[in-house]
Coordinates of C-alpha atoms in Angstrom, one line a residue:
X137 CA -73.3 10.0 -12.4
X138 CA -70.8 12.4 -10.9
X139 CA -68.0 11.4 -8.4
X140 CA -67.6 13.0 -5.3
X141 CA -64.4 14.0 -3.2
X142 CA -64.7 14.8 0.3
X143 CA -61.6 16.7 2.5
X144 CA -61.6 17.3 6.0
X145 CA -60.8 20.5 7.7
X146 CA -59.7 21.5 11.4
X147 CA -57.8 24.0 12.1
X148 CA -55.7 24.5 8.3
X149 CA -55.9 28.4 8.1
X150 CA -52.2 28.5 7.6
X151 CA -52.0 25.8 5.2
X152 CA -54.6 26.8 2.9
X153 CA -53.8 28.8 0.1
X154 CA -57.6 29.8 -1.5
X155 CA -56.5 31.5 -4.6
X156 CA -54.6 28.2 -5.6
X157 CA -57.5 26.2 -4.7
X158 CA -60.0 27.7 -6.2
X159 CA -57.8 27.6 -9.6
X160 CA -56.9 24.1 -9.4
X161 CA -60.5 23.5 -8.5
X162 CA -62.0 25.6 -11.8
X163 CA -59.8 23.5 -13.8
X164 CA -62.0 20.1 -12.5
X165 CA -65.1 19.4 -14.1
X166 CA -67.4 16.1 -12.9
X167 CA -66.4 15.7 -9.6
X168 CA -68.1 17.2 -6.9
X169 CA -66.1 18.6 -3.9
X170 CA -67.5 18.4 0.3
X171 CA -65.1 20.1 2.3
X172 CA -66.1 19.6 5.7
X173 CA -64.8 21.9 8.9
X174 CA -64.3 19.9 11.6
X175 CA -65.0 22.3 14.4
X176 CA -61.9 24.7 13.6
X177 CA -61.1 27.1 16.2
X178 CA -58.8 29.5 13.6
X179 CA -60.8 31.0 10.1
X180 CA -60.6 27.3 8.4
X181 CA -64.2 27.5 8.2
X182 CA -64.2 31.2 6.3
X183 CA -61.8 30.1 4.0
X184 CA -64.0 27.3 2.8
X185 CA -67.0 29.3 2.3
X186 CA -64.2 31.4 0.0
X187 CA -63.7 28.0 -1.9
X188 CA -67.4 27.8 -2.1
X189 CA -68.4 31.0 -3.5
X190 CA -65.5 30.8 -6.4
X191 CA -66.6 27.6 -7.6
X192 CA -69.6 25.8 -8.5
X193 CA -68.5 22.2 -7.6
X194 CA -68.1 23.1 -4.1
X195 CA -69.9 22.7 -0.9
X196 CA -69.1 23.1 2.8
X197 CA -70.3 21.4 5.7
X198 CA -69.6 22.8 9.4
X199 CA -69.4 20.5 11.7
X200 CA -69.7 22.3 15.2
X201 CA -68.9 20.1 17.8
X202 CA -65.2 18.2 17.0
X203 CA -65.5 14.9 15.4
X204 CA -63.2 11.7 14.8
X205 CA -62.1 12.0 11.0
X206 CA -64.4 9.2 10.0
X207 CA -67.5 10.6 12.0
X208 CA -66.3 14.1 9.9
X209 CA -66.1 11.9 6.6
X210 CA -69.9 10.3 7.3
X211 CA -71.1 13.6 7.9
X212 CA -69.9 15.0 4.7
X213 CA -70.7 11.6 2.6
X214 CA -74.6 12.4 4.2
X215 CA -74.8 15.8 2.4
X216 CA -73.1 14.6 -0.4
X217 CA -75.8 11.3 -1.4
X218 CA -78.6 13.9 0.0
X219 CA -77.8 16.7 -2.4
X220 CA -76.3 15.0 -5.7
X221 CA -76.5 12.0 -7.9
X222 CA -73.1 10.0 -6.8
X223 CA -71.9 6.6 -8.0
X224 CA -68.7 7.2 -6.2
X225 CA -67.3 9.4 -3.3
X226 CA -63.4 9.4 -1.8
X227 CA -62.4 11.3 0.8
X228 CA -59.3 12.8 2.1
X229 CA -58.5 14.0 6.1
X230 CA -55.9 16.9 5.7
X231 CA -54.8 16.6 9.7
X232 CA -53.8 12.8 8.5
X233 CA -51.6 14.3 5.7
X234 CA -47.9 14.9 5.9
X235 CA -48.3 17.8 4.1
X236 CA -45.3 19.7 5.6
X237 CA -43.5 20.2 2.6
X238 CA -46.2 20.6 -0.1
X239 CA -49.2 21.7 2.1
X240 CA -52.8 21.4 1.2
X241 CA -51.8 22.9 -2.8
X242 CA -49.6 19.1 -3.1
X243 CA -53.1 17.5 -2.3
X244 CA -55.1 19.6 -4.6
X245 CA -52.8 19.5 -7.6
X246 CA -52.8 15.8 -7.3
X247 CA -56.6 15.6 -7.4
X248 CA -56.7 18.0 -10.7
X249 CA -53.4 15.8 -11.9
X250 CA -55.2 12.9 -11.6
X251 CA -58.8 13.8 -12.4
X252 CA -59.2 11.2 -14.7
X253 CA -58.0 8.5 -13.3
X254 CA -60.5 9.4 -9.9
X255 CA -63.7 9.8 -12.6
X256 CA -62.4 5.5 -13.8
X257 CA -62.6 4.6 -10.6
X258 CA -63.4 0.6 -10.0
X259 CA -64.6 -0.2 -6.2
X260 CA -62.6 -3.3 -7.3
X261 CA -59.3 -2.0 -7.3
X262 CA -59.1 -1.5 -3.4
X263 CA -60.0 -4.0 -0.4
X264 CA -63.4 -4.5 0.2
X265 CA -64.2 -2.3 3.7
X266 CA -67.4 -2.6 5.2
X267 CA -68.4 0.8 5.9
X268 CA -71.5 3.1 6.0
X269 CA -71.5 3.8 2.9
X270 CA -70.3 1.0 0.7
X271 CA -69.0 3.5 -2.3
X272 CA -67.0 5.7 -0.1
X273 CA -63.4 5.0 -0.5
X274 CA -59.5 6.5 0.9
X275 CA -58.4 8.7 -2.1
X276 CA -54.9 8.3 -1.7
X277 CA -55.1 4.7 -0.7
X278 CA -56.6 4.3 -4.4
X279 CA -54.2 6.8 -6.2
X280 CA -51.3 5.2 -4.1
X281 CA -52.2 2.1 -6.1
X282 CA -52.7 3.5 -9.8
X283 CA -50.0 6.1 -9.8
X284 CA -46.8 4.9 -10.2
X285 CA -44.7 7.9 -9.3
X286 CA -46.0 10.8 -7.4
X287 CA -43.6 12.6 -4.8
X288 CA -46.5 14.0 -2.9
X289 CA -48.3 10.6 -2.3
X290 CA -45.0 8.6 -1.6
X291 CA -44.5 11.5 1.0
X292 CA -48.0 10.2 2.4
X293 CA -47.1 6.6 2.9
X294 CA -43.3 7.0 3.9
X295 CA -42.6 5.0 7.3
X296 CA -41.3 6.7 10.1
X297 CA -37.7 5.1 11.1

């Protein structure tokens, strides 16, 4: 059984840097990728389809009328139990992301970084959450607690003074 990661998408044209993507993205093997477009108004969703096309562990879901991040996340985890065999899938909202000083390649590096660690994954070592999915899970709430040292998650969970 593969894992799955889903990202959500809305209006990240400028962030998104496909050629770095789809490199990072070649280099994972086992995990499938959703990224879901969240009703984007700029050319989020072309750049997807982009992702899509370069690598075969990628699909994309187009949301077309603006959803909460967790309505986004369902929609994706739908397509995702539909089309593959999953045991587990996270999922990651880029507009939740401080992302101002490493942008959307921080995120993506930390999933190849961390590849392994996202394939070991035990439900056990995060809180119990009912949702609609029982196996779908924050990524960086569960690398937050496995990695020990990571500048781009730290910038994720810093508190705002």
């Amino acid at each position: 059984m593969k894992t799955g990661i889903i990202i959500v998408f809305h209006n990240n044209e400028k962030e998104m840097d496909t050629t770095y993507f789809i490199e990072q993205i070649k280099q994972i093997s086992n995990i499938e990728f959703c990224l879901v477009n969240n009703d984007s108004r700029d050319n989020t969703y072309d750049l997807l389809r982009d992702v899509r096309d370069e690598c075969n562990n990628v699909s994309v879901v187009n949301v077309r009328k603006f959803k909460s991040d967790m309505a986004a996340v369902k929609a994706g985890a739908r397509f995702m139990f539909n089309e593959f065999n999953l045991k587990y899938l996270g999922y990651v909202s880029v507009n939740n992301l401080n992302i101002k000083e490493h942008g959307l390649n921080g995120l993506i590096e930390l999933i190849t970084e961390n590849q392994n660690a996202i394939l070991n994954f035990k439900i056990s070592s995060l809180k119990k959450k009912q949702t609609l999915f029982q196996s779908i899970y924050s990524l960086l709430d569960y690398l937050k607690k496995i990695i020990e040292d990571n500048h781009f998650i730290n910038l994720q969970f810093q508190r705002n003074i």
